[in-house]
Coordinates of C-alpha atoms and ligand atoms in Angstrom, one line a residue:
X91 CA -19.2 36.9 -0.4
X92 CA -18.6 33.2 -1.2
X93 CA -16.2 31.9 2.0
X94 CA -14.0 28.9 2.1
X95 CA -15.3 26.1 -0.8
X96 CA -17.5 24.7 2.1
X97 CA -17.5 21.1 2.7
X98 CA -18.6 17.7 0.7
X99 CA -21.0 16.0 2.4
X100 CA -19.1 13.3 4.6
X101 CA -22.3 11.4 5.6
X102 CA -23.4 10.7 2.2
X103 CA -23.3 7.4 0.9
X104 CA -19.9 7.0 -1.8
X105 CA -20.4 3.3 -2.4
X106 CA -24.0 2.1 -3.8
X107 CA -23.8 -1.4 -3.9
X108 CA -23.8 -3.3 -7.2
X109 CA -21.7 -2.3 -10.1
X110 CA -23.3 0.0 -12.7
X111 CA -22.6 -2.0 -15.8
X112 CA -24.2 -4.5 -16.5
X113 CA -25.1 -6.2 -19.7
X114 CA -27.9 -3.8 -20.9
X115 CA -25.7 -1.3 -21.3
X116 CA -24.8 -2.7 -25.2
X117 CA -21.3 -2.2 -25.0
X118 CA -18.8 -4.6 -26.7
X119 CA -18.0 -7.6 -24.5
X120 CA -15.4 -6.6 -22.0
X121 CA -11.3 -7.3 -22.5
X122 CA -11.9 -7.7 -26.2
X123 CA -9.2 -6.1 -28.1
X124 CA -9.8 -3.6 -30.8
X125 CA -8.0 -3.4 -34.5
X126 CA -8.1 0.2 -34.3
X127 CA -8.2 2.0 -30.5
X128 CA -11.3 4.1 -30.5
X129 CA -12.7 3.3 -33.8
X130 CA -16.2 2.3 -32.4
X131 CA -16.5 6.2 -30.3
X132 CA -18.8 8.3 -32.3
X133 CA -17.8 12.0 -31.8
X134 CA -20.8 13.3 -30.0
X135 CA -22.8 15.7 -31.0
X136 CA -23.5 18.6 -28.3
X137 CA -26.5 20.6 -28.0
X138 CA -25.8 23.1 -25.3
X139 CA -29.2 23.8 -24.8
X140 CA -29.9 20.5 -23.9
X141 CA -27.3 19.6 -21.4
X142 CA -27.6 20.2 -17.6
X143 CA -25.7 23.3 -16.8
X144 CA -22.9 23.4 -14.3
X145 CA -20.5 26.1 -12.5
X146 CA -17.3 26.8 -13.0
X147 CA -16.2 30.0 -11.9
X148 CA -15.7 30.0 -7.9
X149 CA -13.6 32.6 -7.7
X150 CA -13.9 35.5 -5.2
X151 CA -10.9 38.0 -4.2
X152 CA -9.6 37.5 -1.3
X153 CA -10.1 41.0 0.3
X154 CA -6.2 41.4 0.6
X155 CA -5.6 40.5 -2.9
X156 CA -8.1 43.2 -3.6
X157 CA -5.9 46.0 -2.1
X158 CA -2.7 44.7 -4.2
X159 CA -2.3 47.7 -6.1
X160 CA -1.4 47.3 -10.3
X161 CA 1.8 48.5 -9.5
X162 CA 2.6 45.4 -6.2
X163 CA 0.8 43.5 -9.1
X164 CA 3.2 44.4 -11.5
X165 CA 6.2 44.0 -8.9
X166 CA 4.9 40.7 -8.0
X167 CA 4.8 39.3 -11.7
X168 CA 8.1 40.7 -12.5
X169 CA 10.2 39.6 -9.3
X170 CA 8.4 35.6 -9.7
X171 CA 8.9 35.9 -14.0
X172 CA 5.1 35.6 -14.7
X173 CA 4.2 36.4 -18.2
X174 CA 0.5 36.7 -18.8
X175 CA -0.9 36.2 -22.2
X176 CA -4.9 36.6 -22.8
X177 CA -7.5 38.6 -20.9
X178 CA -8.7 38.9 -17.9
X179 CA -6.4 37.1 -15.9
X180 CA -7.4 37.6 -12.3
X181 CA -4.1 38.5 -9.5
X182 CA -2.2 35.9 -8.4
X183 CA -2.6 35.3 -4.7
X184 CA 0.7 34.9 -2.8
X185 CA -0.5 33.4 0.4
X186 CA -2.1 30.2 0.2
X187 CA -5.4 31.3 2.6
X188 CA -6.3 33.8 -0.1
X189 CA -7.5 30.6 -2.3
X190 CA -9.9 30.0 -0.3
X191 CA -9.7 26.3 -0.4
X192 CA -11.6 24.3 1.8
X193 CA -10.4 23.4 5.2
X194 CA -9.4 19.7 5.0
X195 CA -6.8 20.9 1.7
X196 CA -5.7 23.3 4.1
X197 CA -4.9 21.2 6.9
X198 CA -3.1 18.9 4.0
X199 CA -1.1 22.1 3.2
X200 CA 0.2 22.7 6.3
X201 CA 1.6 18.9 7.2
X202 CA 3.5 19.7 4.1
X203 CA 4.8 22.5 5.7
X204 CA 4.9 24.6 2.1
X205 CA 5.8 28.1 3.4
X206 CA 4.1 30.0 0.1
X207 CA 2.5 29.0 -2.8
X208 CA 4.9 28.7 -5.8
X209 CA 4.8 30.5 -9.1
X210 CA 2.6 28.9 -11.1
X211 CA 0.6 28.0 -8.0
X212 CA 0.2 31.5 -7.2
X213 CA -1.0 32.8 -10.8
X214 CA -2.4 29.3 -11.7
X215 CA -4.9 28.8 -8.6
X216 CA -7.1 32.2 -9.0
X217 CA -6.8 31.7 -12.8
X218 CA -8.1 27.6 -12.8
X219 CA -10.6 28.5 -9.6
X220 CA -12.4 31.2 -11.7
X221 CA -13.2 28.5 -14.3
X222 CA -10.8 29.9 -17.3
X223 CA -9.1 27.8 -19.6
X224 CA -5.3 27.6 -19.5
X225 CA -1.9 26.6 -20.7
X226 CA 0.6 27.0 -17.8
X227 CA 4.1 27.0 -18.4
X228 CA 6.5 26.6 -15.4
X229 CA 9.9 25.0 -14.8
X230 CA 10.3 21.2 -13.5
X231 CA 9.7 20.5 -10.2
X232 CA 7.7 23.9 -9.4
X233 CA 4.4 22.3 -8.4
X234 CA 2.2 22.3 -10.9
X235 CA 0.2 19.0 -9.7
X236 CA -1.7 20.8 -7.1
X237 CA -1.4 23.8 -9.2
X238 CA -4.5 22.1 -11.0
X239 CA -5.6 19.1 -8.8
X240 CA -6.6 21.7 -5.4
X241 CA -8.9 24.3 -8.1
X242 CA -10.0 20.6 -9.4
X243 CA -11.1 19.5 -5.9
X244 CA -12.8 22.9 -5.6
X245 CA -14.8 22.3 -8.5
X246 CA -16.4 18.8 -7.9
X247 CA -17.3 20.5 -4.7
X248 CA -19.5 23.0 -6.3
X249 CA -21.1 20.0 -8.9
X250 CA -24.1 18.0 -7.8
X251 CA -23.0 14.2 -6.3
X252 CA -22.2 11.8 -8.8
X253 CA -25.1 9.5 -9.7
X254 CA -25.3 5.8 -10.6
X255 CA -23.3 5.6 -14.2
X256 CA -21.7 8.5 -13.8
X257 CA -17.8 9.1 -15.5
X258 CA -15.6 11.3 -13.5
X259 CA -16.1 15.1 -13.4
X260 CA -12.4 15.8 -13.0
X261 CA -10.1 14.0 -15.7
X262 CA -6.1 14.3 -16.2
X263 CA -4.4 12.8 -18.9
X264 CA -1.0 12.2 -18.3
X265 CA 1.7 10.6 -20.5
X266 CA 2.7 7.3 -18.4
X267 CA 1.6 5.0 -15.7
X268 CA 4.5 5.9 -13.1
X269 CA 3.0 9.6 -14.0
X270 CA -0.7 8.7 -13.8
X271 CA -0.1 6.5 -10.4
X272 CA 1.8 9.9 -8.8
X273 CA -1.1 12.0 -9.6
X274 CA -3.6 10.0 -7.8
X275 CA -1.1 9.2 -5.1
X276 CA -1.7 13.3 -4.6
X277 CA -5.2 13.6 -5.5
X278 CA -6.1 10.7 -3.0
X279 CA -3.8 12.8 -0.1
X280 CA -5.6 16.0 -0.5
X281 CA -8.9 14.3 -1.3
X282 CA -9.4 11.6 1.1
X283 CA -10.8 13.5 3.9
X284 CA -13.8 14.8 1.8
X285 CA -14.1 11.3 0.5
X286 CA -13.7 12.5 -2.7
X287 CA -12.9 9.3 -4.7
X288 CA -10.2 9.1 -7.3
X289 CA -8.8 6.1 -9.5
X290 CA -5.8 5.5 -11.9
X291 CA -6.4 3.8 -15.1
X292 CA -3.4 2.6 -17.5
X293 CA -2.0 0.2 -19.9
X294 CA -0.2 -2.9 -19.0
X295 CA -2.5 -3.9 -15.7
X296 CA -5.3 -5.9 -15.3
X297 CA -8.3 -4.0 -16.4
X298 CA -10.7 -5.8 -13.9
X299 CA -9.7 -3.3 -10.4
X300 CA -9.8 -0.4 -12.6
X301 CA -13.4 -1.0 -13.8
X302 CA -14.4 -1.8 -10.3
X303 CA -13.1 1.5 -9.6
X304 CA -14.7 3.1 -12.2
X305 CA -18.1 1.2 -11.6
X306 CA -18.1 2.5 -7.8
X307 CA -17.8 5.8 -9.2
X308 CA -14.8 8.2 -8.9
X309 CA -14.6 11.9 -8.9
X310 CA -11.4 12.1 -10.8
X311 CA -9.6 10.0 -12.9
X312 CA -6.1 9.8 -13.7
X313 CA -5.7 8.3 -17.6
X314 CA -3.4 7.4 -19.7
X315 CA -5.1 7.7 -22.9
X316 CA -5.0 4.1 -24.2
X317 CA -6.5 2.4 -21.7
X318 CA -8.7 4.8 -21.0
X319 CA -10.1 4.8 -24.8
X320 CA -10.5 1.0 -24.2
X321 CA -12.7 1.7 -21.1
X322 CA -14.8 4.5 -23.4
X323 CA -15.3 2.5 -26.1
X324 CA -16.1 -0.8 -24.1
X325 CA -18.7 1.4 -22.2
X326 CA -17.0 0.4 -18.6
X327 CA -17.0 4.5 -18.4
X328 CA -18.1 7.6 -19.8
X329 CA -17.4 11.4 -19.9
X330 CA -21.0 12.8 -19.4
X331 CA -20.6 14.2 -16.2
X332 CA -16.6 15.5 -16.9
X333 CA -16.6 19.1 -16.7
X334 CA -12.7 19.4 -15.8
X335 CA -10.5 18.6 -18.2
X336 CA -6.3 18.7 -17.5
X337 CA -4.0 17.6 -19.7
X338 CA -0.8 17.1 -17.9
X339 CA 2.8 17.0 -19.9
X340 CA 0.5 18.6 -22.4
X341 CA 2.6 19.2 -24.9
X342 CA 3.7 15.7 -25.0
X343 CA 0.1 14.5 -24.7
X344 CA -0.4 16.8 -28.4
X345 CA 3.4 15.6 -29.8
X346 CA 2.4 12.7 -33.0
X347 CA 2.2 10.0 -30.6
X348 CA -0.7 10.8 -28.6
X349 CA -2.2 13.5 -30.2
X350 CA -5.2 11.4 -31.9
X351 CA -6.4 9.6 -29.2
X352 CA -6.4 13.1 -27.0
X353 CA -8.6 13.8 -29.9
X354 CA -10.8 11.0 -29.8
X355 CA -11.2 11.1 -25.7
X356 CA -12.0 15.0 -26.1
X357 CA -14.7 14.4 -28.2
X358 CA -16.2 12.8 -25.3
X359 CA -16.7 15.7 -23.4
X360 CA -18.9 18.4 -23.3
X361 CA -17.1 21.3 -25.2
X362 CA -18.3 24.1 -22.1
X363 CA -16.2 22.2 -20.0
X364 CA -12.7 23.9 -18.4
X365 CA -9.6 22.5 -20.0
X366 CA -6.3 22.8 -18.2
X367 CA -2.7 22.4 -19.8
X368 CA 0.4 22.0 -18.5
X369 CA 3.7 21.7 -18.9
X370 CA 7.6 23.1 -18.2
X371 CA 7.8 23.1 -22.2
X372 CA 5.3 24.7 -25.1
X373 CA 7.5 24.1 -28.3
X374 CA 5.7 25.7 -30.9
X375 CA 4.6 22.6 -32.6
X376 CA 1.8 22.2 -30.4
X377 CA 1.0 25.8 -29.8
X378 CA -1.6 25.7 -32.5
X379 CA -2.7 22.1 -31.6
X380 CA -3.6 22.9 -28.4
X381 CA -6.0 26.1 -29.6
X382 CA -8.3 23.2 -31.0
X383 CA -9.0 21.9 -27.2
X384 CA -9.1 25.4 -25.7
X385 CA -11.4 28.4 -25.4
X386 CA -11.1 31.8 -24.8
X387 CA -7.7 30.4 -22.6
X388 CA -5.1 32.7 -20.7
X389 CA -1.5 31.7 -20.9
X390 CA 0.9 31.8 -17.7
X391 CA 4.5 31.5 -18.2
X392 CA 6.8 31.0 -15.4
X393 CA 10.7 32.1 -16.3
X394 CA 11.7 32.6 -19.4
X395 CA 9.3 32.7 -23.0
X396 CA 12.1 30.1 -24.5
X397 CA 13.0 26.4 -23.6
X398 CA 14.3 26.9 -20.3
X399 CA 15.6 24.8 -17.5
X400 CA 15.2 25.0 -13.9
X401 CA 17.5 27.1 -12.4
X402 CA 18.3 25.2 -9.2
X403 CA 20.2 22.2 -11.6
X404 CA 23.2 22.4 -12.3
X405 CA 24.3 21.3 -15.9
X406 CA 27.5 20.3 -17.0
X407 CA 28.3 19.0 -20.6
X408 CA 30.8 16.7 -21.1
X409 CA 31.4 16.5 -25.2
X410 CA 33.6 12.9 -25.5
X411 CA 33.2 9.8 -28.1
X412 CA 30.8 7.3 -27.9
X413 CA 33.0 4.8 -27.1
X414 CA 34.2 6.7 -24.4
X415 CA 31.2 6.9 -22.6
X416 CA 31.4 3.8 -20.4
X417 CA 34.5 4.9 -18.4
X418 CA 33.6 8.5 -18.0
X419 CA 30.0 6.6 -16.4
X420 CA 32.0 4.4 -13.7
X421 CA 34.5 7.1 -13.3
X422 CA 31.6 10.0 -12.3
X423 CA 29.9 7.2 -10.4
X424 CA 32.6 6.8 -8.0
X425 CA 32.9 10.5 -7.7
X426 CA 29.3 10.7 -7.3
X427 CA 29.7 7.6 -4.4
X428 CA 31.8 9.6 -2.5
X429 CA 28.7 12.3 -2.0
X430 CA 26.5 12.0 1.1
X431 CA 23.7 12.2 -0.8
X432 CA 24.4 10.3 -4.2
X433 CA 20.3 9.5 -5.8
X434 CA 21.2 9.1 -9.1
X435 CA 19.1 8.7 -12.6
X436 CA 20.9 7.4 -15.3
X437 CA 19.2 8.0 -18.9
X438 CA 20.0 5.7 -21.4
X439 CA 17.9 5.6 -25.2
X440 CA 17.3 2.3 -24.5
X441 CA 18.0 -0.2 -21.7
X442 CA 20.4 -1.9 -24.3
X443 CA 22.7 0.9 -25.0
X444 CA 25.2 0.3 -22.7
X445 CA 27.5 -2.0 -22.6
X446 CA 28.4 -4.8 -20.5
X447 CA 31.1 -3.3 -18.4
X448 CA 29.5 -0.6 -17.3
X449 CA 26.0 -2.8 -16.3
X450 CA 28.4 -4.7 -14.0
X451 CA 30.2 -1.9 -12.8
X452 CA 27.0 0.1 -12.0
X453 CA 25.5 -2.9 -10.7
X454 CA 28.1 -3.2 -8.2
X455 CA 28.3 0.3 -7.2
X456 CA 24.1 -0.5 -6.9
X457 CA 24.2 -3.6 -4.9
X458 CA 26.9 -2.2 -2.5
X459 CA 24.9 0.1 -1.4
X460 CA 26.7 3.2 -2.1
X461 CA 24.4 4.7 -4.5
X462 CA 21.0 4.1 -5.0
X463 CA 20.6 4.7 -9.3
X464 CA 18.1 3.8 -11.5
X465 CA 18.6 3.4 -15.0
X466 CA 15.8 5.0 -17.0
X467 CA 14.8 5.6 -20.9
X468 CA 12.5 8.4 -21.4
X469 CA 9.5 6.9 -19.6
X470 CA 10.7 8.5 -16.1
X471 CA 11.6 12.0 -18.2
X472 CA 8.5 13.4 -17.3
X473 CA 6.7 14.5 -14.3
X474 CA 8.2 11.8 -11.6
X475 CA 8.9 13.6 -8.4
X476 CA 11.1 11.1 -6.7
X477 CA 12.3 12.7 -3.6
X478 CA 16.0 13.5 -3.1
X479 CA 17.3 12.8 -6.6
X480 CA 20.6 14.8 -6.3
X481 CA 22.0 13.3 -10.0
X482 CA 21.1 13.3 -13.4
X483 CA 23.1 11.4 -16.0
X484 CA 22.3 11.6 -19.8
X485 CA 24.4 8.8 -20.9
X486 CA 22.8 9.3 -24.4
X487 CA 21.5 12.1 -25.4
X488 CA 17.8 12.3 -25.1
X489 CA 16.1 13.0 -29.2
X490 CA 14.9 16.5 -28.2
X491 CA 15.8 19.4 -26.2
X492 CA 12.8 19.6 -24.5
X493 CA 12.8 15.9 -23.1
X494 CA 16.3 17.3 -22.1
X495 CA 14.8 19.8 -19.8
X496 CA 12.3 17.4 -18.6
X497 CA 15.1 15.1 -17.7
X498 CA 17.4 17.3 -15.8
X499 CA 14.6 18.0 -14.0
X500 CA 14.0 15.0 -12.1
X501 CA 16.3 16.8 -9.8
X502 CA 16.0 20.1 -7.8
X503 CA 12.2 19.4 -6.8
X504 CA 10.7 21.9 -5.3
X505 CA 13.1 23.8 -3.2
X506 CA 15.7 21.4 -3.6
X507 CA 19.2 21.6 -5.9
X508 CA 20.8 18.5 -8.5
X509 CA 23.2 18.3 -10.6
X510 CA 23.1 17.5 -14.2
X511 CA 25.7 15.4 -16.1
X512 CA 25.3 14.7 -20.3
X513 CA 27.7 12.8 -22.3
X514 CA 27.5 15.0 -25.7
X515 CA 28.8 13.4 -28.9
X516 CA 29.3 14.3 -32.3
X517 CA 26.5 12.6 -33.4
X518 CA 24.3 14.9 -31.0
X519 CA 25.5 17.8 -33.5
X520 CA 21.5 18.4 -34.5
X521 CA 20.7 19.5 -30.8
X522 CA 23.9 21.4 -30.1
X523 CA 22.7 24.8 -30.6
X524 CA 19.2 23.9 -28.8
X525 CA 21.6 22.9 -25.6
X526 CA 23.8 26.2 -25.5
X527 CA 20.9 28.2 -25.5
X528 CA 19.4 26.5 -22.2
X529 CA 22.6 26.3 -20.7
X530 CA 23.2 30.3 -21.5
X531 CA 19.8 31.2 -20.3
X532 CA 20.5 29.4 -17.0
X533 CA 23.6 30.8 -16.7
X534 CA 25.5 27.6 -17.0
X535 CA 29.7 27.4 -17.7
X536 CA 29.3 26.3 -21.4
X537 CA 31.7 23.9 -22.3
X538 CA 34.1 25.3 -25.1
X539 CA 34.4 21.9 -27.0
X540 CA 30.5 22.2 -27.3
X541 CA 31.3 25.6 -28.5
X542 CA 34.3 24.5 -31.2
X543 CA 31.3 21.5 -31.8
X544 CA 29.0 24.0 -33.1
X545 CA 31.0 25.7 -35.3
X546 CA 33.2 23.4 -37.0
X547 CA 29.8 21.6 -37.6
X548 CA 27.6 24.3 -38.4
X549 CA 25.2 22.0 -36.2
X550 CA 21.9 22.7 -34.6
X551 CA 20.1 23.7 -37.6
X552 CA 23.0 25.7 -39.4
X553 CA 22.0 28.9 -39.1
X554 CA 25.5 29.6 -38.9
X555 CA 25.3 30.9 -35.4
X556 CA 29.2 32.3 -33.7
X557 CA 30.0 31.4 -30.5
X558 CA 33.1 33.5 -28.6
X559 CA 34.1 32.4 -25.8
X560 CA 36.3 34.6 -23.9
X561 CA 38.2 33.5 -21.0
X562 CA 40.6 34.9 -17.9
X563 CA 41.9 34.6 -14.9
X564 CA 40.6 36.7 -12.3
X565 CA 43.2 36.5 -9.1
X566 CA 41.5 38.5 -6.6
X567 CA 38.6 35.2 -6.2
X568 CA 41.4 32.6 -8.0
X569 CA 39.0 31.3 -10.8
X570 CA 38.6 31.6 -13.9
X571 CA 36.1 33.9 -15.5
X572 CA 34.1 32.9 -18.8
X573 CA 31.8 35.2 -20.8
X574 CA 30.4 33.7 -23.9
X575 CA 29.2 36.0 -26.9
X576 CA 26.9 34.5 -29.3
X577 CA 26.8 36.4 -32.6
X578 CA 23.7 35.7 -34.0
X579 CA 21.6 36.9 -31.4
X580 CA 24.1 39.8 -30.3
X581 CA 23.9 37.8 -26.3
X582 CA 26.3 38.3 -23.8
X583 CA 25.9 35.5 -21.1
X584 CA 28.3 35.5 -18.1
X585 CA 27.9 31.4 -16.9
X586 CA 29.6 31.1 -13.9
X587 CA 33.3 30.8 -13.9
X588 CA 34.2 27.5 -11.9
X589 CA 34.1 25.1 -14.7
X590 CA 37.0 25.3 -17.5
Ligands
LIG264 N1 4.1 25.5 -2.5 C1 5.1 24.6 -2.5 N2 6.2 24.8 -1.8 C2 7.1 23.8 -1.7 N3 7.1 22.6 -2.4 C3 6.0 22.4 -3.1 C4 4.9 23.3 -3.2 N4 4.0 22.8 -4.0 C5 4.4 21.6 -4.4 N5 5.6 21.3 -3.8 C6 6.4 20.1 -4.0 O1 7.2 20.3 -5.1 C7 7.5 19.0 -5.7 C8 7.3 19.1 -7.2 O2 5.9 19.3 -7.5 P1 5.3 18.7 -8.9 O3 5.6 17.3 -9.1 O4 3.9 19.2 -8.9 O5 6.2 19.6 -10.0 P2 5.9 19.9 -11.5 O6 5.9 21.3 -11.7 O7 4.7 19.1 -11.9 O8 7.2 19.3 -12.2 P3 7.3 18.5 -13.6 O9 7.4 19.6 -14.7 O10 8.6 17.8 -13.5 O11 6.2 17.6 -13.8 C9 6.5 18.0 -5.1 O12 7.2 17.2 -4.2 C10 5.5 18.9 -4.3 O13 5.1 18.2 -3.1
LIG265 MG1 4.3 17.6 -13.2

């Protein structure tokens, strides 16, 4: 039986002298810009036959996960709300020594003081270490990084060294460079002691660190795709040797936006390689999309099969004007001032939508100390784990319900609890229904103005959907209790009864 994931060679060499690039090489001069971003890559053509062949199943059952009998397995899945769809998914391990990871990610581990894997860790480690594709699903803030960066280490363990000229064996894509920079921040922590070399590369930096990066050669890369398509096709990298393939925020990284230059990178890359996707929302849009870029994949779903929101937030809906959002913003701030712990993230469309009076009040509040708040559009929806954030403010409305859930959860990281505050308008009608249904699957109070919204608007898609919401007083706790029935889809949902 294959042990622990052994080792990387510490003594050997890393850095070998001069860069790997130079002129010979053909490519366009560097820092030009192109018209069109990856017009000059040529989708390669791959002849299996012909390429070196690599490992990527490294799985072996830990001898106690072995002796989990289908019906702990079953028990296991249902109590953690792991769905499974695909075959041959292996267990999910629920001690972290049972992924046998090497020693030095261990020791990482245990600084961390992470009692038990999570989730998606859980189902996600034995499932990426056995060298499957996968799309994993799992609420904000559940740990999905090292749910694929620690079977990624594991893997460019198990591949021969890199060579001179050699691309990255492990790439993630990620949407932003606050994103991309928190990955490696990670990858470099549970890396570093095996010397296993990482690098970020993004937009809107000088290009001339990250291509010495590159040229000294890195084991994983962290991209954002634009730059990164800049590098390709300016030859200051290439994908030969990538054989591990994430896609972080993957469903953003297949939304319009991105969704051609994913194309163009994956082209790159060997089609045998393992590809990875992840997310905390799979709107059907990109379902499809994605089944272009996978093989063969298993699908892991922490929670629930709909839009869902982590549990651990709390989300209260406040339907008001738009021109009364600037005092309902100062006023919450000074309630929120008065918390011990007041982290605040303030969403806003754009840094221009509010107004004057509140940037001076907020400001104020900012400068004084009392709250530390950033103001944010949706660049810092997804993926930043900044610790302690205990509020989240959507000031506007974000444009769809799943950059809401990626929003809110900002806060509640890990084991940790937030609160999440939305100013809802009349103009938000379109999302309406979208927004009651993740507030009723988390069991949140629902507002009954968002209710009386809904139906006097027919919004969210007019299906023509009947909210009732029925209220009383229950005196042996003194609150109030709310049930709301929703017609359409015959659901009882009990949210809890503090908030009328
Ligand atoms: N097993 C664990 N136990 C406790 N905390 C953990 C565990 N694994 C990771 N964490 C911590 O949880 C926090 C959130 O992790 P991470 O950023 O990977 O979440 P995520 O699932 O990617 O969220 P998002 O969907 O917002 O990107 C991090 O601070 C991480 O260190
Ligand atoms: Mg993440």
């Amino acid at each position: 039986m294959r042990g622990s994931y052994g080792d990387r060679d510490r003594d050997r060499g890393r850095d070998r002298g001069s860069p790997r690039f130079g002129s010979s090489r053909g490519g366009p001069p560097s820092g030009k810009k192109f018209g069109n971003p990856g017009e000059r890559l040529r989708k390669k053509r791959w002849d299996l036959d012909e390429l070196p062949k690599f490992e990527k199943n490294f799985y072996t059952e830990h001898p106690e996960v072995q002796r989990m009998s289908q019906f702990d397995l079953e028990e296991y899945r249902r109590k953690k709300e792991i769905t499974v769809r695909g075959t041959g998914c292996p267990k999910p391990i629920i001690s972290f020594h049972q992924a046998h990871f090497p020693q030095y990610v261990m020791d990482v581990l245990m600084e961390q003081n992470f009692k038990e894997p999570t989730a998606i860790q859980a189902q996600g480690f034995p499932l990426a270490l056995s060298g499957r594709d996968m799309v994993g699903i799992a609420q904000t803030g559940s740990g999905k990084t090292l749910s694929y960066l620690l079977p990624g280490i594991v893997h460019i363990n198990h591949q021969p060294y890199l060579e001179r000229g050699d691309g990255p064996i492990c790439l993630v894509l990620a949407p932003t460079r606050e994103l991309a920079q928190q990955v490696q921040q990670v990858a470099y922590d549970y890396g570093k002691s095996s010397r296993i070399k990482s690098t970020c590369v993004y937009g809107g930096a000088p290009k001339g660190p990250q291509i010495r990066d590159l040229e000294r050669g890195v084991e994983i890369c962290i991209a954002t795709p634009g730059r990164l398509i800049d590098f390709l096709e300016a030859g200051k990298t290439n994908l030969r040797r990538c054989t591990y393939l994430v896609l972080d925020e993957a469903d953003r990284m297949l939304d319009m936006g991105f969704e051609p230059q994913i194309r163009k990178i994956v082209d790159q890359i060997r089609p045998d390689r393992q590809t990875l996707m992840w997310s905390a929302t799979w709107p059907k849009e990109v379902r499809q999309l994605a089944e272009d870029f996978l093989k063969d994949y298993v699908q892991i779903n922490v929670g629930a099969l709909e839009l869902s929101a982590n549990h651990n937030i709390l989300q209260i809906v406040d339907v008001c004007m738009e021109n009364e959002k600037d005092n309902k913003l100062i006023q919450l701030m000074e309630e929120i001032m008065a918390e011990k712990e007041n982290k605040t993230i303030i969403f806003v469309e754009t840094k221009k939508r509010y107004s004057q009076a509140a940037v001076k009040s907020l400001t104020h509040i900012f400068r004084s100390g009392k709250a530390p708040i950033l103001i944010a559009t949706d660049v810092a929806s997804r993926g930043l784990d900044v610790e302690d954030v205990k509020f989240v403010i959507n000031y506007d409305y974000p444009n769809s319900s799943e950059d809401y859930i990626h929003r809110i959860g900002r806060t509640a990281r890990s084991t940790n609890k937030g609160t999440a505050y939305t100013f809802f308008t009349p103009g938000n009608l379109r999302q309406a229904r979208d927004l009651i249904r993740v507030l009723q699957e988390a069991r949140q109070a629902i507002n009954p103005k968002l209710l009386q919204l809904v139906d006097s608007g027919r919004g969210g898609g007019g299906g023509g959907e009947r909210h009732f919401l029925l209220s009383w007083f229950n005196p042996s706790c003194d609150t109030w209790v709310q049930v709301v029935f929703t017609a359409l889809t015959s659901r009882w949902s009990f949210p809890f009864p503090w908030q009328l």
